[in-house]
Short mmCIF file of C-alpha atoms in Angstrom, two decimals:
data_model
loop_
_atom_site.label_atom_id
_atom_site.label_comp_id
_atom_site.label_asym_id
_atom_site.label_seq_id
_atom_site.Cartn_x
_atom_site.Cartn_y
_atom_site.Cartn_z
CA MET A 99 -4.22 15.80 -27.38
CA THR A 100 -4.99 18.78 -25.16
CA THR A 101 -8.26 17.90 -23.42
CA LEU A 102 -9.66 15.15 -21.24
CA THR A 103 -13.24 13.93 -21.48
CA LEU A 104 -14.83 13.28 -18.08
CA LEU A 105 -17.99 11.42 -17.12
CA GLY A 106 -20.12 12.49 -14.16
CA ALA A 107 -22.26 10.27 -11.95
CA ASP A 108 -25.30 11.80 -13.70
CA GLY A 109 -23.98 10.71 -17.10
CA VAL A 110 -23.07 14.23 -18.14
CA VAL A 111 -19.90 14.52 -20.23
CA THR A 112 -17.54 17.44 -19.59
CA ARG A 113 -14.04 18.33 -20.70
CA THR A 114 -10.96 19.75 -19.01
CA ASP A 115 -7.48 20.75 -20.10
CA LEU A 116 -4.86 18.02 -20.04
CA VAL A 117 -1.96 19.06 -17.79
CA GLU A 118 1.53 18.72 -19.19
CA SER A 119 3.96 16.13 -17.86
CA SER A 120 5.46 17.02 -14.48
CA GLY A 121 9.03 16.55 -15.63
CA TYR A 122 10.03 15.05 -12.28
CA ALA A 123 13.51 13.54 -12.33
CA ARG A 124 14.66 10.26 -10.83
CA PRO A 125 16.97 10.74 -7.84
CA GLN A 126 20.71 10.61 -8.42
CA ALA A 127 21.38 9.32 -4.90
CA PRO A 128 19.43 7.33 -2.30
CA LEU A 129 16.56 9.17 -0.64
CA ARG A 130 17.62 10.28 2.84
CA SER A 131 14.95 12.07 4.82
CA ARG A 132 12.31 9.32 4.80
CA VAL A 133 12.11 5.56 4.27
CA ALA A 134 9.35 4.94 1.74
CA TYR A 135 7.86 1.75 0.34
CA ALA A 136 5.29 1.52 -2.42
CA ALA A 137 2.89 -1.39 -1.89
CA ALA A 138 2.84 -2.88 -5.37
CA HIS A 139 0.02 -4.62 -7.25
CA VAL A 140 0.09 -7.58 -9.62
CA VAL A 141 -0.65 -7.63 -13.36
CA PRO A 142 -2.51 -10.62 -14.84
CA VAL A 143 -1.98 -12.27 -18.20
CA VAL A 144 -4.40 -10.46 -20.50
CA TRP A 145 -5.85 -13.59 -22.10
CA ALA A 146 -6.07 -15.57 -18.84
CA ASP A 147 -9.32 -16.43 -17.10
CA ASN A 148 -9.31 -13.33 -14.92
CA THR A 149 -12.72 -13.99 -13.46
CA PRO A 150 -13.84 -14.24 -9.82
CA GLY A 151 -12.66 -17.38 -8.07
CA GLN A 152 -10.06 -18.40 -10.64
CA PRO A 153 -6.37 -18.88 -9.71
CA ALA A 154 -4.14 -15.90 -10.40
CA ASP A 155 -2.32 -16.14 -13.73
CA ILE A 156 0.35 -13.45 -13.45
CA ASP A 157 2.02 -11.51 -16.27
CA TRP A 158 5.45 -11.70 -14.66
CA ASP A 159 7.18 -9.42 -17.15
CA SER A 160 4.78 -6.53 -16.46
CA THR A 161 4.50 -7.25 -12.74
CA LEU A 162 8.25 -7.28 -12.17
CA ALA A 163 8.89 -4.35 -14.52
CA PHE A 164 6.58 -2.31 -12.32
CA ARG A 165 8.80 -3.10 -9.32
CA ARG A 166 11.93 -2.15 -11.24
CA ASN A 167 10.29 1.18 -12.03
CA VAL A 168 9.58 1.79 -8.34
CA TYR A 169 13.23 1.11 -7.51
CA SER A 170 14.36 3.52 -10.22
CA TRP A 171 12.59 6.32 -8.34
CA GLY A 172 14.39 5.53 -5.09
CA LEU A 173 11.49 3.89 -3.27
CA GLY A 174 11.39 0.42 -1.79
CA VAL A 175 8.78 -2.19 -2.67
CA ALA A 176 6.28 -3.71 -0.26
CA ASP A 177 5.05 -6.86 -1.93
CA ALA A 178 2.52 -9.64 -1.49
CA MET A 179 0.40 -7.42 0.73
CA ASP A 180 -3.21 -6.28 0.42
CA THR A 181 -2.37 -4.10 -2.62
CA ALA A 182 -1.29 -7.30 -4.38
CA GLN A 183 -4.80 -8.66 -3.69
CA ARG A 184 -3.99 -10.94 -0.78
CA ASN A 185 -7.33 -12.53 0.17
CA MET A 186 -8.88 -10.90 -2.92
CA GLY A 187 -7.64 -12.96 -5.85
CA LEU A 188 -3.99 -13.76 -5.17
CA ASP A 189 -3.91 -17.45 -4.22
CA ALA A 190 -1.27 -19.15 -2.08
CA ALA A 191 0.78 -20.56 -4.98
CA ALA A 192 0.91 -17.19 -6.76
CA THR A 193 1.84 -15.49 -3.48
CA ARG A 194 4.85 -17.73 -2.95
CA GLU A 195 6.05 -17.23 -6.51
CA LEU A 196 5.56 -13.48 -6.24
CA ILE A 197 7.66 -13.32 -3.07
CA ALA A 198 10.47 -15.35 -4.61
CA ARG A 199 10.50 -13.40 -7.87
CA SER A 200 10.19 -10.01 -6.19
CA ALA A 201 13.05 -10.78 -3.82
CA GLN A 202 15.22 -11.72 -6.81
CA VAL A 203 14.39 -8.43 -8.58
CA ALA A 204 15.28 -6.52 -5.41
CA ARG A 205 18.70 -8.18 -5.38
CA GLU A 206 19.23 -7.38 -9.05
CA GLU A 207 18.21 -3.74 -8.62
CA GLY A 208 19.84 -3.17 -5.25
CA GLY A 209 16.46 -2.20 -3.84
CA SER A 210 14.77 -2.84 -0.53
CA VAL A 211 11.82 -5.24 -0.44
CA VAL A 212 9.51 -6.27 2.37
CA VAL A 213 6.74 -8.81 1.89
CA GLY A 214 3.57 -9.87 3.64
CA VAL A 215 3.56 -12.83 6.02
CA ASN A 216 0.12 -14.18 6.84
CA THR A 217 -1.80 -17.40 7.50
CA ASP A 218 -3.89 -17.28 4.33
CA HIS A 219 -2.42 -20.42 2.76
CA VAL A 220 -4.56 -22.41 5.23
CA ASP A 221 -7.91 -23.18 3.59
CA ALA A 222 -9.85 -23.95 6.76
CA PRO A 223 -11.74 -20.84 7.92
CA SER A 224 -11.11 -21.52 11.61
CA ILE A 225 -8.00 -23.00 13.21
CA SER A 226 -6.57 -23.16 16.72
CA ILE A 227 -4.18 -20.63 18.24
CA GLY A 228 -1.33 -23.11 17.88
CA GLU A 229 -2.16 -23.66 14.23
CA VAL A 230 -2.19 -19.89 13.68
CA VAL A 231 1.34 -19.72 15.08
CA ASP A 232 2.49 -22.60 12.87
CA ALA A 233 0.93 -21.03 9.77
CA TYR A 234 2.59 -17.68 10.44
CA LYS A 235 5.95 -19.37 10.99
CA GLN A 236 5.69 -21.32 7.76
CA GLN A 237 5.28 -18.16 5.70
CA LEU A 238 7.82 -16.27 7.83
CA HIS A 239 10.57 -18.81 7.26
CA PHE A 240 9.86 -18.98 3.52
CA THR A 241 10.15 -15.19 3.35
CA GLU A 242 13.42 -15.24 5.26
CA GLU A 243 14.79 -17.89 2.91
CA GLN A 244 14.10 -15.58 -0.03
CA GLY A 245 16.00 -12.74 1.62
CA ALA A 246 13.00 -10.39 1.90
CA GLY A 247 12.05 -8.38 4.96
CA PRO A 248 8.93 -9.76 6.70
CA VAL A 249 5.77 -7.76 7.33
CA LEU A 250 3.61 -9.64 9.81
CA MET A 251 0.13 -8.98 8.44
CA ALA A 252 -3.11 -9.15 10.37
CA SER A 253 -4.55 -12.68 10.18
CA ARG A 254 -8.22 -13.40 9.62
CA HIS A 255 -7.67 -16.74 11.32
CA LEU A 256 -6.35 -15.04 14.43
CA ALA A 257 -9.19 -12.50 14.42
CA ARG A 258 -11.71 -15.38 14.39
CA THR A 259 -9.94 -17.51 16.98
CA ALA A 260 -8.60 -15.05 19.56
CA SER A 261 -10.77 -14.61 22.64
CA SER A 262 -8.68 -11.93 24.35
CA ALA A 263 -5.76 -9.56 23.96
CA ASP A 264 -3.59 -12.21 25.62
CA ASP A 265 -4.10 -14.50 22.63
CA TYR A 266 -2.59 -11.84 20.36
CA VAL A 267 0.34 -11.38 22.73
CA ARG A 268 0.92 -15.13 22.76
CA VAL A 269 0.75 -15.57 18.98
CA TYR A 270 2.86 -12.57 18.05
CA GLY A 271 5.39 -13.31 20.77
CA SER A 272 5.89 -16.86 19.53
CA VAL A 273 6.24 -15.78 15.91
CA LEU A 274 8.58 -12.90 16.69
CA GLN A 275 10.83 -15.09 18.80
CA SER A 276 11.26 -17.45 15.84
CA ALA A 277 12.19 -14.65 13.41
CA THR A 278 15.82 -14.34 12.38
CA THR A 279 15.49 -10.65 11.46
CA PRO A 280 13.34 -7.81 12.88
CA VAL A 281 9.87 -7.63 11.32
CA ILE A 282 7.32 -4.94 10.57
CA LEU A 283 3.94 -5.35 12.28
CA HIS A 284 0.92 -4.43 10.14
CA TRP A 285 -2.27 -3.17 11.75
CA LEU A 286 -4.92 -3.23 9.04
CA GLY A 287 -8.23 -1.55 9.83
CA THR A 288 -11.73 -2.76 9.02
CA ALA A 289 -12.12 -0.29 6.16
CA PHE A 290 -9.61 -2.49 4.33
CA ASP A 291 -10.86 -5.83 5.69
CA PRO A 292 -14.10 -6.02 7.70
CA GLN A 293 -13.12 -9.52 8.87
CA LEU A 294 -10.41 -7.98 11.07
CA ALA A 295 -12.85 -6.35 13.51
CA GLY A 296 -11.58 -6.36 17.08
CA TYR A 297 -7.98 -6.98 16.09
CA PHE A 298 -5.48 -6.86 18.94
CA GLY A 299 -8.37 -7.61 21.26
CA SER A 300 -10.61 -4.57 20.95
CA ASP A 301 -12.70 -2.46 18.56
CA ASP A 302 -11.36 0.64 20.32
CA TRP A 303 -8.01 1.67 18.84
CA ARG A 304 -6.77 2.99 22.17
CA ALA A 305 -7.25 -0.36 23.91
CA ALA A 306 -5.93 -2.27 20.88
CA SER A 307 -2.85 -0.07 20.72
CA GLU A 308 -1.98 -1.05 24.29
CA THR A 309 -1.83 -4.67 23.12
CA LEU A 310 0.33 -3.74 20.14
CA LEU A 311 2.74 -1.77 22.33
CA ARG A 312 2.84 -4.63 24.84
CA ILE A 313 3.85 -7.03 22.06
CA ILE A 314 6.67 -4.71 21.04
CA ASP A 315 7.84 -4.16 24.61
CA GLU A 316 7.87 -7.90 25.38
CA ASN A 317 9.92 -8.67 22.27
CA PRO A 318 12.79 -6.15 22.31
CA GLY A 319 14.88 -6.03 19.15
CA ARG A 320 12.38 -8.14 17.23
CA VAL A 321 10.27 -5.34 15.68
CA ALA A 322 11.70 -3.01 13.03
CA GLY A 323 8.56 -0.99 12.51
CA VAL A 324 4.79 -0.68 12.65
CA LYS A 325 2.59 -0.02 9.63
CA MET A 326 -0.73 1.47 10.70
CA SER A 327 -3.58 1.41 8.20
CA LEU A 328 -6.52 2.63 10.26
CA LEU A 329 -7.15 5.79 8.20
CA ASN A 330 -7.03 7.65 11.51
CA ALA A 331 -4.13 10.08 11.79
CA ASP A 332 -4.67 10.72 15.52
CA SER A 333 -4.24 7.03 16.33
CA GLU A 334 -1.04 6.84 14.30
CA VAL A 335 0.57 9.81 16.05
CA ALA A 336 -0.51 8.52 19.47
CA VAL A 337 1.19 5.17 18.83
CA ARG A 338 4.17 6.71 17.03
CA GLU A 339 5.11 8.82 20.03
CA ARG A 340 5.24 5.73 22.27
CA LEU A 341 7.35 3.49 20.07
CA PRO A 342 10.89 2.55 21.13
CA GLU A 343 13.58 4.52 19.34
CA GLU A 344 14.58 1.61 17.11
CA VAL A 345 11.01 1.01 15.86
CA ARG A 346 9.85 3.09 12.90
CA MET A 347 6.29 4.15 12.25
CA PHE A 348 5.37 3.46 8.63
CA THR A 349 2.20 5.29 7.75
CA GLY A 350 -0.36 3.23 5.92
CA ASP A 351 -2.87 6.09 6.07
CA ASP A 352 -3.76 6.77 2.45
CA PHE A 353 -6.03 9.64 3.52
CA ASN A 354 -3.58 11.70 5.62
CA TYR A 355 -0.05 10.80 4.54
CA VAL A 356 1.07 14.29 3.51
CA GLY A 357 1.08 15.65 7.06
CA LEU A 358 2.07 12.38 8.71
CA ILE A 359 5.18 12.02 6.54
CA GLY A 360 5.98 15.72 6.64
CA GLY A 361 5.58 16.02 10.40
CA ALA A 362 7.53 18.76 12.13
CA ASP A 363 9.58 19.34 8.97
CA VAL A 364 6.44 20.55 7.17
CA PRO A 365 4.49 22.54 9.78
CA ASP A 366 2.10 23.97 7.17
CA ALA A 367 0.76 20.51 6.31
CA VAL A 368 -2.53 19.43 7.87
CA GLN A 369 -1.74 16.93 10.62
CA PRO A 370 -2.84 15.91 14.10
CA GLN A 371 -1.54 17.62 17.19
CA ARG A 372 1.95 16.40 18.03
CA ASP A 373 3.86 16.42 21.28
CA PRO A 374 6.68 18.90 20.58
CA GLY A 375 8.79 17.14 23.17
CA SER A 376 8.57 13.77 21.45
CA SER A 377 11.57 12.47 19.54
CA ARG A 378 9.16 11.03 16.96
CA GLN A 379 8.02 13.94 14.80
CA HIS A 380 7.18 12.22 11.51
CA SER A 381 6.22 8.88 9.98
CA ASP A 382 7.97 6.97 7.25
CA ALA A 383 5.80 5.44 4.53
CA LEU A 384 4.47 2.08 3.38
CA LEU A 385 1.58 2.99 1.14
CA GLY A 386 -0.54 1.58 -1.64
CA ALA A 387 -0.98 5.18 -2.75
CA PHE A 388 2.74 5.43 -3.49
CA ALA A 389 2.38 2.64 -6.07
CA ALA A 390 -0.11 4.88 -7.86
CA ILE A 391 1.99 8.07 -7.66
CA THR A 392 5.58 6.78 -7.48
CA PRO A 393 7.31 9.64 -9.41
CA VAL A 394 5.36 12.26 -7.43
CA ALA A 395 6.18 10.62 -4.10
CA SER A 396 9.85 10.42 -5.04
CA ALA A 397 9.95 14.08 -6.09
CA ALA A 398 8.33 15.14 -2.81
CA ILE A 399 10.86 13.23 -0.69
CA GLN A 400 13.66 14.64 -2.83
CA ALA A 401 12.32 18.09 -1.90
CA LEU A 402 12.52 17.16 1.79
CA ASP A 403 16.06 15.94 1.24
CA ALA A 404 16.84 19.36 -0.22
CA GLY A 405 15.36 21.12 2.82
CA ASP A 406 12.43 22.58 0.86
CA PRO A 407 9.22 21.84 2.81
CA GLN A 408 7.09 24.15 0.67
CA ARG A 409 8.04 22.30 -2.51
CA TYR A 410 7.26 19.00 -0.71
CA LEU A 411 3.81 20.35 0.09
CA ASP A 412 3.28 21.77 -3.40
CA ILE A 413 4.19 18.42 -4.99
CA LEU A 414 2.55 15.92 -2.65
CA GLY A 415 -0.39 17.96 -1.35
CA PRO A 416 -2.50 17.68 -4.55
CA THR A 417 -2.15 13.88 -4.50
CA GLU A 418 -4.12 13.42 -1.30
CA PRO A 419 -7.54 14.15 -2.89
CA LEU A 420 -6.57 11.64 -5.60
CA SER A 421 -5.68 9.03 -2.99
CA ARG A 422 -8.92 9.66 -1.10
CA GLN A 423 -10.81 8.95 -4.31
CA VAL A 424 -8.83 5.78 -5.01
CA PHE A 425 -9.42 4.59 -1.42
CA ALA A 426 -13.04 5.76 -1.19
CA ALA A 427 -15.57 3.41 0.41
CA PRO A 428 -15.75 0.51 -0.02
CA THR A 429 -12.05 1.01 0.64
CA PHE A 430 -11.03 -2.60 -0.02
CA TYR A 431 -11.66 -1.96 -3.72
CA TYR A 432 -8.86 0.62 -3.84
CA LYS A 433 -6.72 -1.92 -5.72
CA THR A 434 -8.84 -1.20 -8.79
CA GLY A 435 -7.71 2.43 -8.80
CA VAL A 436 -4.06 1.45 -8.37
CA ALA A 437 -4.20 -0.93 -11.33
CA PHE A 438 -6.20 1.60 -13.36
CA LEU A 439 -3.52 4.27 -12.91
CA ALA A 440 -0.79 1.74 -13.73
CA TRP A 441 -2.58 1.03 -17.00
CA LEU A 442 -3.08 4.72 -17.79
CA ASN A 443 0.62 5.33 -17.14
CA GLY A 444 1.73 2.53 -19.44
CA HIS A 445 2.88 0.02 -16.82
CA GLN A 446 0.56 -2.77 -17.95
CA PRO A 447 -0.91 -3.69 -21.32
CA ALA A 448 -4.58 -3.81 -20.30
CA PHE A 449 -6.89 -2.67 -17.54
CA GLN A 450 -7.34 -6.12 -16.06
CA MET A 451 -6.90 -7.59 -12.59
CA VAL A 452 -6.86 -11.08 -11.14
CA GLY A 453 -10.20 -12.18 -9.79
CA GLY A 454 -12.06 -9.80 -12.10
CA LEU A 455 -11.50 -6.92 -9.69
CA HIS A 456 -11.14 -4.41 -12.53
CA SER A 457 -14.95 -4.30 -12.55
CA ALA A 458 -15.15 -3.16 -8.91
CA ARG A 459 -15.39 0.58 -9.66
CA SER A 460 -17.80 2.53 -11.86
CA LEU A 461 -16.86 4.64 -14.85
CA PRO A 462 -17.72 7.91 -13.04
CA HIS A 463 -15.50 6.82 -10.14
CA LEU A 464 -12.64 6.14 -12.58
CA SER A 465 -13.33 9.43 -14.32
CA ARG A 466 -12.83 11.28 -11.06
CA ILE A 467 -9.51 9.45 -10.61
CA VAL A 468 -8.45 10.64 -14.06
CA GLU A 469 -9.46 14.19 -13.24
CA LEU A 470 -7.60 14.27 -9.92
CA ALA A 471 -4.52 12.49 -11.31
CA ASN A 472 -4.38 15.13 -14.03
CA THR A 473 -4.50 17.92 -11.42
CA ALA A 474 -1.88 16.22 -9.23
CA ARG A 475 0.50 15.66 -12.17
CA ALA A 476 0.31 11.93 -11.54
CA LEU A 477 -0.21 11.10 -15.23
CA GLU A 478 3.32 10.17 -16.24
CA ARG A 479 2.58 10.26 -19.98
CA PRO A 480 -0.49 12.50 -20.27
CA ASP A 481 -1.16 11.86 -23.95
CA LEU A 482 -1.04 8.08 -23.46
CA ALA A 483 -3.27 8.31 -20.40
CA ALA A 484 -5.82 10.42 -22.24
CA SER A 485 -5.79 8.09 -25.23
CA ARG A 486 -6.34 5.00 -23.08
CA TRP A 487 -9.04 6.65 -21.00
CA HIS A 488 -10.92 7.88 -24.06
CA ALA A 489 -10.72 4.41 -25.59
CA LEU A 490 -12.27 2.95 -22.43
CA LEU A 491 -15.08 5.50 -22.57
CA THR A 492 -15.71 4.74 -26.24
CA LEU A 493 -15.79 1.00 -25.51
CA ASN A 494 -18.53 1.69 -22.98
CA GLY A 495 -20.61 3.79 -25.33
CA VAL A 496 -19.53 7.23 -24.16
CA ASP A 497 -18.64 9.76 -26.88
CA ALA A 498 -15.08 10.80 -26.02
#
């Protein structure tokens, strides 16, 4: 197969050449220049009741095989986070099982895994500040028991209950002091979850960042890193340059990661103004986008390891338009694009998602993902991807 059929928003069918496989090779040694995690998704049982509101019925073989594939490319796995449909189809029981199983796979593969810690197992929509702390601690201690690194996610309960920045300082301080290992703090913006408006006590990122930095300063040695997912590169750099030396910045910016990860090592990449005197000149990565483009991300970091910034830019640069399409508004439906690419690349048997979320994007939107993935060499097996995509078009009455 040498061509791809594409479907425009106006219903017009066009065709483009299918790009050959990239030929990227798995690393022969651990990646050195950056720490990178791919935020992984979950695969449902094909014949399960994958409809809105139903409990998640996970295809564990496919779900865990996907994580093993990520490890084989030298990346770590970030699990049970928003990419895995936390608060969008992944229920509390499935979350606990996912964390336990994923931690076991990490041990077997010798890989690094971090997992989301939240308060979402509590059904009541509103709870007290003390109950928020208790809920966080319950998930934190379970995560620690499994041997996974904790990522303290933004809590909808806390966003509803907190009346000031001091409430965030109190909650996070109490949870951090009970942790037995340093944690990653996750700042998730409203593009990903509108219910998190005003998180850290303000709608203004500058004021909110002061609260975040205060939490870190008041809990020395308790924070391993910060994952910022505001889709605002300026805010990430501003916070990054003020972090203590032992605290990493993990970019969660799926719109601007090429320059943020490249930093001073890749001066030709588009990125915000940096303070040349700062010791923090790049971000590490914890990205849903890297679950969609794992081989490409690995190849780009391998290029950095080899001291070749131009090859890094040539490899990773074309993926940013793809990621922007996957994460296009409404951004919280980006998980559909991640699962779609996993299906195209042969990592799951069907284009299905828990909670029926595979229906959250239109065919023209998916067509644009196919087009950009083709350009970015993110189709791992181009002939398979084309065959599956054309079958989906045919199923929907489009002549492919």
